[in-house]
Every structure is written in structure tokens, then in C-alpha cells.
Coordinates of C-alpha atoms in Angstrom, one line a residue:
M244 CA -16.4 -3.9 32.0
N245 CA -14.6 -1.5 33.7
R246 CA -11.9 -0.1 33.8
R247 CA -9.8 -2.2 36.0
H248 CA -10.6 -5.0 33.3
F249 CA -9.9 -3.3 30.7
I250 CA -6.4 -2.2 31.0
R251 CA -4.0 -5.5 31.5
T252 CA -0.6 -4.9 33.1
S253 CA 2.2 -7.3 33.5
G254 CA 2.0 -7.3 37.5
I255 CA 2.4 -3.5 38.0
A256 CA -0.3 -1.0 38.6
V257 CA -0.1 1.5 35.5
T258 CA -2.1 4.1 34.2
A259 CA -1.8 6.3 31.2
A260 CA -0.7 9.5 32.8
C261 CA 2.6 7.6 34.4
I262 CA 3.5 6.4 30.4
P263 CA 6.0 8.8 29.5
F264 CA 4.8 8.1 25.5
S265 CA 2.1 8.4 23.3
G266 CA 1.4 5.2 22.5
F267 CA 1.5 2.4 25.4
S268 CA 0.7 -1.0 25.6
F269 CA 1.1 -4.1 27.9
D270 CA 2.6 -7.7 26.2
T271 CA 1.8 -10.6 27.9
P272 CA 3.1 -14.1 27.4
Q273 CA -0.1 -14.7 25.0
E274 CA 1.1 -12.0 23.1
S275 CA -2.0 -9.6 23.9
Q276 CA -2.4 -6.2 24.5
V277 CA -4.9 -3.4 24.5
M278 CA -4.9 0.3 25.0
G279 CA -6.3 2.6 28.3
L280 CA -9.6 4.2 27.6
P281 CA -9.9 7.4 26.1
G282 CA -10.3 10.6 27.3
G283 CA -12.8 12.0 24.8
V284 CA -14.5 10.7 21.9
S285 CA -15.9 13.1 19.0
A286 CA -17.5 13.2 15.4
I287 CA -17.8 15.4 12.5
I288 CA -20.9 16.0 10.7
G289 CA -21.7 18.1 8.3
G290 CA -18.1 19.8 8.8
K291 CA -18.7 20.5 12.6
E292 CA -17.3 19.0 15.6
T293 CA -19.9 17.3 17.7
R294 CA -19.1 15.6 21.4
L295 CA -20.1 12.7 22.8
Q296 CA -20.7 12.1 26.2
S297 CA -19.6 8.5 28.4
K298 CA -20.0 7.2 32.2
D299 CA -18.0 4.3 31.7
R300 CA -15.5 5.5 29.0
L301 CA -16.7 2.6 26.6
S302 CA -20.1 3.7 25.6
W303 CA -20.3 7.0 23.7
E304 CA -23.4 8.6 22.9
N305 CA -25.1 11.7 21.6
G306 CA -28.5 11.3 21.0
A307 CA -29.0 8.2 18.8
L308 CA -24.6 8.6 17.6
K309 CA -23.4 5.9 19.5
V310 CA -19.3 5.1 19.7
K311 CA -18.7 1.6 21.7
L312 CA -15.5 0.1 22.6
S313 CA -14.9 -3.2 23.1
K314 CA -11.6 -5.7 24.6
T315 CA -10.7 -8.7 22.1
E316 CA -8.3 -11.0 23.0
T317 CA -5.5 -8.8 20.9
S318 CA -7.6 -5.7 20.0
V319 CA -9.7 -2.9 21.1
A320 CA -12.9 -2.8 18.6
V321 CA -14.8 0.4 17.8
E322 CA -18.2 -0.1 16.4
V323 CA -20.4 2.8 15.2
Q324 CA -24.1 4.2 15.0
A325 CA -24.9 6.7 13.4
P326 CA -29.0 6.6 12.4
G327 CA -29.9 9.7 10.6
V328 CA -27.3 11.2 10.1
A329 CA -24.3 11.4 7.4
I330 CA -21.2 10.8 9.6
E331 CA -17.6 11.8 8.3
E332 CA -15.2 11.1 10.9
I333 CA -14.9 9.7 14.4
R334 CA -12.0 10.8 16.8
I335 CA -10.7 9.1 19.4
S336 CA -8.5 11.1 22.1
W337 CA -6.5 10.0 24.9
Q338 CA -4.6 12.2 27.1
V339 CA -1.2 10.9 27.4
P340 CA 1.4 13.6 29.0
S341 CA 4.8 13.3 26.3
G342 CA 7.4 12.5 29.1
G343 CA 10.3 13.9 26.7
E344 CA 12.0 13.6 23.7
T345 CA 11.1 10.9 21.1
V346 CA 11.1 10.1 17.3
I347 CA 8.1 8.7 15.4
M348 CA 8.3 6.6 12.6
N349 CA 5.2 7.3 10.0
D350 CA 3.3 5.4 7.4
H351 CA 1.2 6.2 4.3
W352 CA -2.5 5.2 3.5
E353 CA -1.0 3.5 0.1
R354 CA 2.0 3.8 -0.8
T355 CA 5.3 6.0 0.5
Y356 CA 6.7 9.0 -1.2
A357 CA 10.3 9.3 -0.2
D358 CA 9.1 11.0 3.1
C359 CA 8.7 7.9 5.4
A360 CA 11.2 8.9 8.2
W361 CA 12.0 8.6 12.4
E362 CA 11.1 12.3 13.0
S363 CA 10.4 14.9 15.8
R364 CA 6.4 14.7 17.0
T365 CA 4.2 17.7 15.5
A366 CA 0.7 18.1 16.4
E367 CA -0.1 18.8 12.2
T368 CA 1.6 15.3 11.2
V369 CA -1.5 13.2 9.9
L370 CA 0.1 9.5 10.6
P371 CA -1.6 7.0 8.4
W372 CA -2.7 3.2 9.6
Y373 CA 0.1 2.9 12.9
Y374 CA 2.9 4.8 13.8
L375 CA 5.7 4.0 16.3
E376 CA 7.2 6.0 18.7
A377 CA 10.9 5.5 20.4
D378 CA 13.4 7.3 22.5
H379 CA 17.3 5.2 23.6
N380 CA 15.6 2.8 25.7
K381 CA 12.1 2.0 24.7
T382 CA 9.6 1.7 21.5
Y383 CA 5.7 2.1 21.5
G384 CA 3.5 1.3 18.5
C385 CA 0.4 2.4 17.7
G386 CA -2.1 0.9 14.9
V387 CA -5.4 -0.4 13.5
K388 CA -5.8 -4.2 11.7
T389 CA -5.6 -4.4 8.3
G390 CA -8.9 -4.5 6.2
S391 CA -10.5 -1.8 8.7
A392 CA -13.7 -0.6 7.5
T393 CA -12.3 2.9 8.1
F394 CA -9.6 5.3 6.6
C395 CA -7.4 5.2 10.1
S396 CA -4.9 7.9 11.4
W397 CA -3.2 8.8 14.1
R398 CA -2.6 12.6 15.4
V399 CA 0.2 13.2 17.9
N400 CA 0.8 16.4 20.2
A401 CA 2.3 17.0 23.5
S402 CA -0.7 16.2 25.4
G403 CA -2.0 13.0 23.9
I404 CA -3.0 11.0 20.8
Q405 CA -6.3 10.6 18.7
L406 CA -7.1 8.2 16.5
V407 CA -9.4 9.5 13.4
L408 CA -11.5 7.1 11.8
D409 CA -12.1 8.8 8.7
T410 CA -16.2 7.4 7.7
R411 CA -16.7 9.6 4.4
N412 CA -18.1 8.5 1.5
G413 CA -16.2 10.3 -1.4
G414 CA -15.9 13.5 0.0
N415 CA -19.4 13.6 2.2
G416 CA -20.3 11.9 5.1
T417 CA -21.5 7.9 5.0
E418 CA -25.3 7.1 5.7
L419 CA -24.7 4.3 7.7
G420 CA -28.6 3.9 8.5
K421 CA -29.5 1.6 11.4
R422 CA -26.6 -0.9 10.7
K423 CA -23.4 -1.2 13.0
L424 CA -20.1 -0.4 11.7
K425 CA -17.2 -2.0 12.6
A426 CA -14.9 0.7 12.2
A427 CA -11.6 -0.5 13.0
E428 CA -9.4 -2.6 15.8
I429 CA -6.8 -0.8 17.1
V430 CA -4.0 -2.5 18.3
T431 CA -0.4 -1.9 20.2
I432 CA 2.4 -2.5 21.0
V433 CA 5.8 -2.1 23.4
S434 CA 9.3 -3.6 22.8
R435 CA 10.7 -5.9 24.7
D436 CA 14.3 -5.9 27.1
G437 CA 16.9 -5.6 24.3
E438 CA 14.7 -5.2 21.0
T439 CA 15.6 -2.9 18.5
P440 CA 13.1 -1.1 17.1
F441 CA 13.2 -2.8 13.8
Q442 CA 12.2 -6.0 15.7
T443 CA 10.0 -4.2 17.3
L444 CA 7.8 -3.0 14.1
K445 CA 8.1 -6.3 12.6
R446 CA 6.4 -8.1 15.3
F447 CA 4.2 -5.3 15.1
V448 CA 3.5 -6.0 11.6
R449 CA 2.4 -9.2 12.0
R450 CA 0.1 -8.3 14.9
M451 CA -1.8 -6.0 12.4
C452 CA -2.2 -8.9 10.2
D453 CA -4.1 -11.7 11.0
N454 CA -4.8 -13.5 7.5
P455 CA -1.9 -12.8 4.9
R456 CA -2.1 -13.9 1.2
L457 CA 1.5 -14.8 0.1
P458 CA 2.5 -16.5 -3.0
K459 CA 3.6 -20.0 -2.8
E460 CA 7.7 -19.0 -4.0
P461 CA 9.4 -16.1 -4.2
V462 CA 7.9 -13.4 -7.2
Y463 CA 10.5 -12.1 -9.6
G464 CA 11.5 -11.2 -13.1
I465 CA 10.9 -8.7 -15.8
N466 CA 8.7 -5.9 -16.6
D467 CA 9.0 -3.0 -19.6
W468 CA 7.8 -0.1 -18.1
Y469 CA 11.0 1.9 -17.7
Y470 CA 12.5 1.5 -20.8
L471 CA 9.7 1.4 -23.0
Y472 CA 7.2 3.7 -21.2
G473 CA 4.3 2.5 -23.1
D474 CA 5.9 2.1 -26.3
N475 CA 6.0 -1.8 -26.4
S476 CA 4.3 -4.0 -28.6
T477 CA 3.9 -8.1 -29.0
E478 CA 7.7 -8.0 -30.8
K479 CA 9.1 -5.7 -28.6
I480 CA 7.9 -8.0 -25.4
L481 CA 8.8 -11.1 -27.1
E482 CA 11.9 -9.9 -27.9
L483 CA 12.9 -9.0 -24.4
T484 CA 11.5 -12.3 -22.6
S485 CA 13.4 -14.5 -25.0
F486 CA 16.7 -12.4 -24.4
I487 CA 16.3 -12.4 -20.3
A488 CA 15.2 -15.6 -20.1
P489 CA 18.3 -17.3 -20.6
L490 CA 19.8 -15.6 -17.3
T491 CA 17.1 -17.5 -15.3
E492 CA 18.4 -21.1 -16.6
G493 CA 18.3 -23.8 -14.6
L494 CA 16.5 -22.0 -11.9
A495 CA 13.0 -24.1 -11.2
N496 CA 11.3 -21.3 -9.7
R497 CA 10.5 -19.3 -13.3
P498 CA 10.3 -15.7 -13.5
F499 CA 7.7 -13.4 -14.7
S500 CA 7.5 -11.3 -17.9
V501 CA 5.0 -8.5 -17.1
I502 CA 3.3 -6.5 -20.0
D503 CA 2.5 -3.0 -18.9
D504 CA 0.8 0.0 -20.2
G505 CA 0.6 0.0 -23.5
W506 CA -1.4 -3.1 -25.0
F507 CA -5.2 -2.2 -24.8
K508 CA -7.7 0.1 -26.7
T509 CA -7.2 3.6 -25.6
S510 CA -9.9 6.4 -26.1
P511 CA -9.3 9.1 -28.7
A512 CA -10.6 11.8 -26.5
G513 CA -8.2 10.5 -23.5
P514 CA -4.8 12.3 -22.6
E515 CA -1.3 11.9 -23.8
K516 CA 0.5 8.4 -24.3
K517 CA 2.2 8.1 -20.9
Y518 CA -1.4 8.5 -18.9
T519 CA -3.2 6.3 -21.4
W520 CA -6.7 6.2 -20.9
A521 CA -8.4 2.8 -21.7
E522 CA -11.5 2.6 -23.8
D523 CA -11.3 -1.2 -23.9
L524 CA -10.1 -3.3 -21.2
N525 CA -11.1 -6.8 -22.9
A526 CA -9.8 -5.6 -26.3
P527 CA -6.0 -5.0 -27.4
N528 CA -4.8 -2.6 -29.8
S529 CA -3.2 -3.1 -32.9
K530 CA 0.1 -3.8 -31.3
F531 CA -1.2 -6.4 -29.5
P532 CA -3.0 -8.6 -32.1
D533 CA -3.7 -12.0 -29.9
M534 CA -3.0 -11.5 -26.6
K535 CA -3.5 -15.1 -25.9
K536 CA -0.9 -16.4 -28.2
L537 CA 1.5 -13.8 -26.3
A538 CA 0.6 -15.6 -23.2
A539 CA 1.6 -18.5 -24.8
D540 CA 4.5 -17.6 -26.6
I541 CA 6.2 -15.9 -23.2
K542 CA 5.7 -19.5 -21.4
T543 CA 7.7 -21.1 -24.5
A544 CA 10.3 -18.3 -24.5
G545 CA 11.0 -19.6 -20.5
M546 CA 9.0 -16.9 -18.4
R547 CA 5.0 -16.5 -16.9
P548 CA 2.8 -14.2 -18.7
G549 CA 1.7 -11.4 -16.7
L550 CA -0.2 -8.3 -17.5
W551 CA -1.0 -4.7 -16.5
T552 CA -4.8 -3.3 -16.3
R553 CA -6.2 -0.2 -14.9
P554 CA -9.8 -1.5 -14.3
L555 CA -11.7 1.7 -13.8
A556 CA -11.0 3.8 -16.2
A557 CA -14.3 3.7 -18.3
P558 CA -14.5 3.9 -22.2
Q559 CA -16.3 7.4 -23.6
S560 CA -19.5 5.8 -24.2
T561 CA -19.9 5.3 -20.3
P562 CA -23.2 6.3 -19.1
S563 CA -22.9 9.4 -16.7
N564 CA -24.7 7.5 -14.0
L565 CA -22.2 4.8 -13.5
R566 CA -19.2 7.2 -13.7
L567 CA -17.6 8.7 -10.9
P568 CA -18.1 13.1 -10.6
S569 CA -15.7 15.2 -12.7
I570 CA -14.5 17.7 -10.4
S571 CA -11.7 20.1 -12.1
G572 CA -9.1 22.0 -10.0
K573 CA -8.3 20.6 -6.8
L574 CA -9.8 17.2 -7.3
R575 CA -7.7 16.0 -10.6
R576 CA -11.2 13.6 -12.7
F577 CA -12.2 15.2 -15.6
E578 CA -14.6 14.1 -18.5
D579 CA -11.9 12.8 -20.9
M580 CA -11.0 10.6 -18.1
P581 CA -14.1 9.2 -17.2
V582 CA -13.7 6.9 -14.2
L583 CA -16.3 4.0 -12.9
D584 CA -18.3 4.1 -10.0
P585 CA -17.4 0.8 -8.0
S586 CA -20.5 1.1 -5.4
I587 CA -22.3 0.2 -7.9
P588 CA -22.8 -3.2 -9.0
E589 CA -23.1 -3.5 -12.8
N590 CA -19.3 -1.9 -12.5
I591 CA -18.0 -4.7 -10.2
T592 CA -19.2 -6.9 -12.8
K593 CA -17.7 -5.3 -15.5
I594 CA -14.1 -5.0 -13.7
K595 CA -14.8 -8.9 -12.8
G596 CA -14.9 -9.6 -16.4
Y597 CA -11.6 -7.7 -17.3
F598 CA -9.7 -10.2 -14.7
K599 CA -12.2 -13.4 -16.2
T600 CA -10.5 -12.4 -19.5
Y601 CA -7.3 -12.4 -18.3
K602 CA -7.0 -15.7 -16.7
D603 CA -8.8 -17.1 -19.8
W604 CA -5.7 -15.9 -22.0
G605 CA -3.9 -17.9 -20.1
Y606 CA -2.1 -14.9 -17.9
E607 CA -0.6 -15.7 -14.7
M608 CA -0.2 -12.5 -13.1
I609 CA -2.5 -9.3 -13.2
K610 CA -0.4 -6.2 -11.9
F611 CA -4.1 -3.6 -11.5
D612 CA -3.4 -0.2 -11.2
F613 CA -4.7 3.8 -10.4
T614 CA -7.5 2.5 -7.9
S615 CA -6.4 4.9 -5.4
Y616 CA -6.2 7.5 -7.9
D617 CA -9.1 7.3 -9.9
L618 CA -11.2 7.1 -6.9
F619 CA -10.1 9.9 -5.0
G620 CA -8.1 12.3 -7.3
R621 CA -5.6 12.5 -5.2
W622 CA -2.1 10.8 -4.4
G623 CA -0.9 9.7 -0.9
S624 CA 1.6 12.4 -1.0
T625 CA -1.7 14.9 -1.2
M626 CA -3.8 12.6 1.1
V627 CA -1.1 13.0 4.1
K628 CA -0.4 16.5 3.4
E629 CA -4.1 17.5 3.3
G630 CA -5.5 15.2 5.9
A631 CA -8.0 13.5 4.0
M632 CA -8.4 10.9 0.9
T633 CA -10.1 14.0 -0.9
I634 CA -12.0 16.8 -1.3
P635 CA -15.7 17.5 0.1
G636 CA -18.6 17.7 -2.0
W637 CA -19.3 14.4 -4.1
N638 CA -20.1 11.1 -3.1
M639 CA -20.4 7.9 -4.4
N640 CA -24.0 6.5 -6.0
D641 CA -24.0 4.0 -2.7
R642 CA -23.5 6.5 0.0
S643 CA -24.6 3.5 2.8
R644 CA -20.9 2.6 2.6
T645 CA -18.0 4.5 3.7
N646 CA -14.7 5.3 0.7
A647 CA -13.1 2.0 2.8
E648 CA -15.4 -0.6 2.6
I649 CA -16.3 -0.1 -0.9
V650 CA -12.8 -0.1 -2.0
L651 CA -12.7 -3.4 0.2
D652 CA -15.0 -4.8 -1.8
L653 CA -13.6 -3.6 -5.4
Y654 CA -10.1 -5.6 -4.1
K655 CA -12.5 -8.4 -2.8
A656 CA -13.9 -9.2 -6.0
I657 CA -11.1 -8.2 -8.1
R658 CA -9.4 -11.2 -6.1
E659 CA -12.6 -14.0 -6.8
A660 CA -12.9 -12.9 -10.4
S661 CA -8.7 -13.4 -10.6
G662 CA -8.8 -17.0 -9.3
N663 CA -5.3 -18.3 -9.1
M664 CA -3.5 -15.4 -10.7
Y665 CA -0.8 -13.6 -8.7
I666 CA -2.0 -10.2 -8.1
I667 CA 0.1 -7.1 -8.1
S668 CA -1.5 -4.6 -6.6
C669 CA -0.4 -0.7 -7.1
N670 CA -1.7 2.7 -6.6
T671 CA -3.8 0.8 -3.7
F672 CA -4.3 1.1 -0.2
S673 CA -1.3 -0.8 1.5
H674 CA -3.9 -1.6 4.9
L675 CA -6.4 -2.9 2.7
C676 CA -4.3 -5.2 -0.1
A677 CA -3.5 -7.0 3.2
G678 CA -5.1 -10.6 2.9
L679 CA -6.3 -10.5 -0.5
F680 CA -3.5 -9.8 -2.8
E681 CA -0.1 -11.9 -3.3
V682 CA 2.3 -8.9 -3.8
N683 CA 1.8 -5.0 -3.5
R684 CA 3.9 -1.9 -4.9
I685 CA 4.8 -0.6 -1.3
G686 CA 6.2 2.6 -2.9
D687 CA 5.5 5.7 -5.8
D688 CA 7.5 5.0 -9.4
T689 CA 11.5 4.5 -9.7
S690 CA 13.0 5.7 -13.0
G691 CA 14.7 4.4 -16.1
E692 CA 15.4 7.9 -16.6
E693 CA 16.2 10.1 -13.3
W694 CA 18.4 8.1 -11.0
D695 CA 17.5 10.8 -8.3
R696 CA 14.1 9.3 -8.9
T697 CA 15.3 5.9 -7.8
R698 CA 17.9 6.5 -5.5
Q699 CA 14.9 8.9 -2.8
Y700 CA 11.9 6.7 -3.9
G701 CA 13.1 3.0 -4.0
V702 CA 16.0 3.1 -0.9
N703 CA 13.1 5.0 1.8
T704 CA 10.4 2.7 0.6
L705 CA 12.2 -0.5 1.0
A706 CA 13.8 0.7 4.5
F707 CA 10.4 1.7 5.8
R708 CA 7.8 -0.7 4.2
G709 CA 10.1 -3.4 3.4
V710 CA 9.1 -4.6 6.9
H711 CA 5.6 -5.5 5.5
H712 CA 7.3 -8.1 3.1
D713 CA 5.8 -11.9 3.9
V714 CA 3.2 -10.3 6.5
F715 CA 1.0 -8.4 5.1
Y716 CA 1.8 -9.3 1.4
A717 CA 5.2 -9.7 -1.1
A718 CA 6.6 -5.7 -0.7
D719 CA 7.5 -4.3 -4.4
A720 CA 9.6 -1.8 -3.9
D721 CA 9.3 -1.1 -7.5
C722 CA 11.5 -2.3 -10.6
V723 CA 15.5 -1.6 -11.3
G724 CA 15.2 0.0 -14.3
I725 CA 18.7 -0.8 -16.8
T726 CA 19.2 1.8 -19.5
S727 CA 21.3 3.9 -21.1
K728 CA 20.6 7.4 -19.2
I729 CA 21.5 5.8 -16.2
P730 CA 24.8 5.2 -15.2
W731 CA 25.4 1.2 -14.5
E732 CA 27.7 1.9 -11.5
K733 CA 24.0 3.9 -9.9
T734 CA 21.7 1.2 -11.2
K735 CA 24.2 -1.6 -10.1
K736 CA 23.9 -0.6 -6.5
W737 CA 19.9 -0.9 -6.5
L738 CA 19.8 -4.0 -8.4
E739 CA 22.0 -5.6 -5.8
L740 CA 20.1 -4.0 -2.6
V741 CA 16.9 -5.7 -3.6
A742 CA 17.7 -8.4 -5.3
Y743 CA 19.6 -9.6 -2.0
S744 CA 16.6 -7.9 0.1
G745 CA 14.8 -11.1 0.3
T746 CA 11.4 -8.8 -1.5
P747 CA 10.4 -9.3 -5.2
L748 CA 12.9 -8.3 -8.1
F749 CA 11.6 -6.7 -11.2
V750 CA 13.8 -5.2 -13.5
S751 CA 13.1 -3.3 -16.4
P752 CA 16.2 -3.9 -18.7
Q753 CA 17.0 -2.0 -22.2
P754 CA 18.7 -4.8 -24.5
E755 CA 21.0 -2.5 -25.7
A756 CA 22.3 -1.4 -21.6
I757 CA 23.1 -5.0 -21.0
G758 CA 26.6 -6.2 -21.5
E759 CA 28.4 -8.8 -20.6
E760 CA 29.2 -7.7 -17.0
Q761 CA 25.1 -6.9 -16.5
K762 CA 24.4 -10.3 -17.8
Q763 CA 26.3 -11.9 -15.2
V764 CA 25.3 -9.7 -12.4
L765 CA 21.5 -10.1 -13.4
R766 CA 22.1 -14.2 -13.6
E767 CA 23.3 -14.0 -10.4
A768 CA 20.2 -11.4 -9.0
F769 CA 18.0 -13.5 -10.3
K770 CA 19.5 -16.9 -8.6
A771 CA 18.9 -14.6 -5.2
A772 CA 15.7 -13.4 -5.8
A773 CA 14.2 -16.9 -7.0
S774 CA 14.7 -18.4 -3.5
P775 CA 13.4 -17.5 0.0
M776 CA 16.0 -14.8 1.6
P777 CA 15.7 -13.1 5.0
L778 CA 14.8 -9.6 4.8
G779 CA 16.9 -6.9 4.5
E780 CA 16.9 -4.8 7.6
P781 CA 18.4 -0.8 7.2
L782 CA 20.8 -0.6 9.7
D783 CA 21.1 3.3 10.1
W784 CA 17.3 4.2 9.2
M785 CA 16.8 6.5 12.5
D786 CA 19.4 8.8 11.1
N787 CA 19.2 8.4 7.6
K788 CA 15.9 8.4 5.1
M789 CA 17.9 6.2 2.7
P790 CA 20.0 4.1 4.9
N791 CA 23.5 3.2 3.5
R792 CA 24.2 0.4 5.6
W793 CA 22.1 -2.8 5.8
K794 CA 22.2 -6.3 6.7
L795 CA 21.3 -8.0 3.7
N796 CA 21.4 -12.3 4.0
G797 CA 23.2 -12.1 6.8
K798 CA 25.8 -9.9 6.0
L799 CA 26.8 -6.2 6.1
R800 CA 26.4 -4.2 3.1
S801 CA 27.2 -0.5 3.0
F802 CA 26.0 1.9 -0.1
N803 CA 27.0 5.2 -0.8
W804 CA 23.4 6.6 -2.7
E805 CA 24.8 9.9 -3.7

């Protein structure tokens, strides 16, 4: 394969040097595209950069270390061989000079943190999974397909772009041995004539995900977290379910009642209540004497039962050889919060057992949480800020697989054990959830106590990640907390935005905060959320991180979030 065949054009000869953007692609009637050939490839081994050499800019080598690029119908596949070394990163660079002022839109490895935006390019900015770049005329995008075997991110500067493939295991390099790692598949896009950046992004996310797993009907319902915050019980769950269910009367698509954190036996050595640590995720505590009966009672009350869990939380009795290492300081994983090492088959069997138990109890939706934080000791915002998933100096038991491969194997095991239960993934890696779980929490927590947190995290998340909805998964921008601590006139705006956005609607309603007005608004919101609806479009998102103007179900709406 030579350079002439590698670059596909639409009737014109184009080279990377004449493209005035950092990302570029060439659409054909068949909707396939490829990237130009890279100008350099290097690897990080032992913290040091090693440059690879190439004669054709397709196969790059340095001794036994090899990186090969090959064109597929819709992507550029990257394959890595690194026998005898512990490989930490592969860096692929394209020299594409800037042609003028543009703005770039970022994404996150896991959830968003009120920080997605269209902003000027900087060399230091880490752009996980994909990014868009636009001026007044065109929009370009570079990304990787979902389900990749590495954690991928982009760097953009005045002279070009760089794709970083994180091949680490824990914070150290992965020992691939003799096997070939299919590290990632690169995809690109360019806007069509008259297409807005939002429309281009909608096409681009479809290009990144080949096989989504979506719910059969829109998902909506209630979750107790944002007014009980773990202080729940069988009685409170049934009271809430029975209180809200009549507001959904007549809707054939029935809502879920999700029991959040607070139901299982906790560790006596664990931290305070708000971050309860599980001692046994197969066993309820004294406030929940019969989980199977509770699931049946929720169904009788008119809702579908759901349950929250934290599958990597390990009992205090877990032997040290089955735990991830405890490293205090910058990595927040401690002795009183032991974490199961998911690279060990015995632990995967244990985790699968949890989900089989929940299925046997009769739950129809499971929300699993914290796999990102528990594995790597960092929130996604810190990962992006530091440009790394975790700190160096530790690894998992099985060093032959990359972090991304181990996470994917964990997620696939959860999927297998869950059968036909719906899964909501939370604090998980977006690109690795796609195709496996029906619903994904796309942003960090909103709040039932702080309006500013809901305003920032919720609105920003829906504006910039809502486009994943019904493409990667059903995109959950998080709950609407209706409580006495936040004025109703503010909460109502967030409720209306989510309900008419076409994305999942979950409400945390404090019964004392629900009067006749709230009931009527909730009836209308649930009715809207129960039926398919076009995705809400943020209209001023290129100028505003928390857009005020939206197109919702074909109508223009304006919100004042201040």
C-alpha cells in the first residue's frame, strides 16, 4: 500500500500541508474516509521516548517494537507489537500547519465535569477519544472508534496534531509479549455544505460506534439519591414509589424506581455514610430485610425495580493478593477502601455473581458505579488535567493486558451476567460502555442541595454529551432533584429541559416538596419522557458552556440558568 492509495480524495488532489485545520477527512458517497499518513511515531518505555523509523510511513519500527497503520473501509487501524518491553504509550503525529483561527470542542474519557466547550486551541489541552475543530465555514473531527484497546487522546498545537495511545497497565507499562495489540481505529469527518457543527457531530458519533446496545423504549423514572443521600429504607422506597406511580398512570411504557446507595451491608472500617463501602454486595442491611420482596412490591406499586451497586468494592476480608495496591497521596485508594483487581478471573467471577443475584431477586435495571475512580484513584477531571489515567508506579496482577482491555473485559462480564436486565453505567468510560450498556451517565453528579451544581454540571453535560444519545447508548444527564432546598422555579427549568430533550429522565422527588403544581408538571414531564422524541439541540453552545437557547421537540425554548 502506498501513499497515493492511502489518501482518498473527492476528485481533487489534497495533501496534509494544504489543509488549514488540525483534523481532516475526505467524504465519499459511501461515507468512508481516511487520514493522511503520519509524519512521526514514537513510544514511551520506562518513561523515555523512543522514536520509530519508517520507509513508507505505514510500518514503523525500532528493533522488535513495531507500529503498523492500515486502511479499512471506514478507519485507519493501528496495531502494536512490543515483545520484551513494557510499553506505556504510542504517539502518532501529523504535521498539519494551522490555517487560521479555529475553535476546538473537547470530550472526556469518562463523565463530563461542567468543562466541555468550544475554545481556542492550546498545545497543553488533552482531548480524550475525539475532538471537533471549526471555523465559520467548516467543521473537522478526529477520533477513534468505540471499544478500543487503549485509552486514546489527542493533542493539538500550531504545527499539527498528535494521537496518544495509552497502553499502560495501572501506572506502569503493559507487557504484551508476542501478541499483536489492535490498539485503536482512527476515524475522521468533515462537514458537508450547509451543515452545522452540531449536525456534523451527530454524524461523527455514528461513525465512531458500529454496534450500539439501546433500550427498547425510552427510559425514565425515579431515584432516591438526591433527597435521601443513602438514608433510605424499604419503607421509604415503597412510600416514594407509591407516591409517584399515579403520576404515570395510563403510560404503557412503565417507569423505573431505582434504589440507590444505602441498601447493602457496609464495612465497619469504611469511611462515612455518604461514601459507604460495601462489606457484602450480595447481602442487604437491616433496613432492607427482603430485597426480592421489595422488587415485587415495587412492581405491584406500578414501577419497574432498579438497584445501585459498586462492584469493585471489596470486603475487608479480601486477601491482599486479590486487591489492587493501596497507594495513598495523589492516588486515592486506601486500606479501609479495598478494591478488587479486575484482572484476576476469581474477582470477575465474584462480580458476575452480584449481577446474577440481582437478576434472581427480580430487578430489571442495575446501576453500577465507581469503576473509573476505584480502578485508577482519580476522577475524570483530574485524568484530563494530568494527562494520565493514574499515577505511575503500580500495576494490576495481569500485566499482559492494557488498562482499556481489562476495563472492557470487566464491562463485558457485567453485560454477560446481567442477561436481559438494563444496565446504567456511572463513573465509567464512555467509549468503552458503548455497545455494551443500554444507558450511561454522561456527566458528574447534579444535586438536590446546590442549584449551581445542577445548573453547571447538568446543562453543560446535556449540551455537549447529549449527542451520544441513541448512538452510543441512552445518554443520562443525571437526575432532577426536587427538594425543599432548591427553589422550584429553578428546578422546574432543569426538569423541562431533560424531559423534552429526548434523553432519559430520572427524578429524585422529596415528597414534602411535591404539591399540586409539581404533580401536574411531573405528569407532563413523565408523559413526554415515556415516548420517543427528537434529541434536544443546544443552539448557542459554541458561545455558551451552559446554553440558554434550545430546540426541543421542534420548538425553540429559552432558559435563564442564572
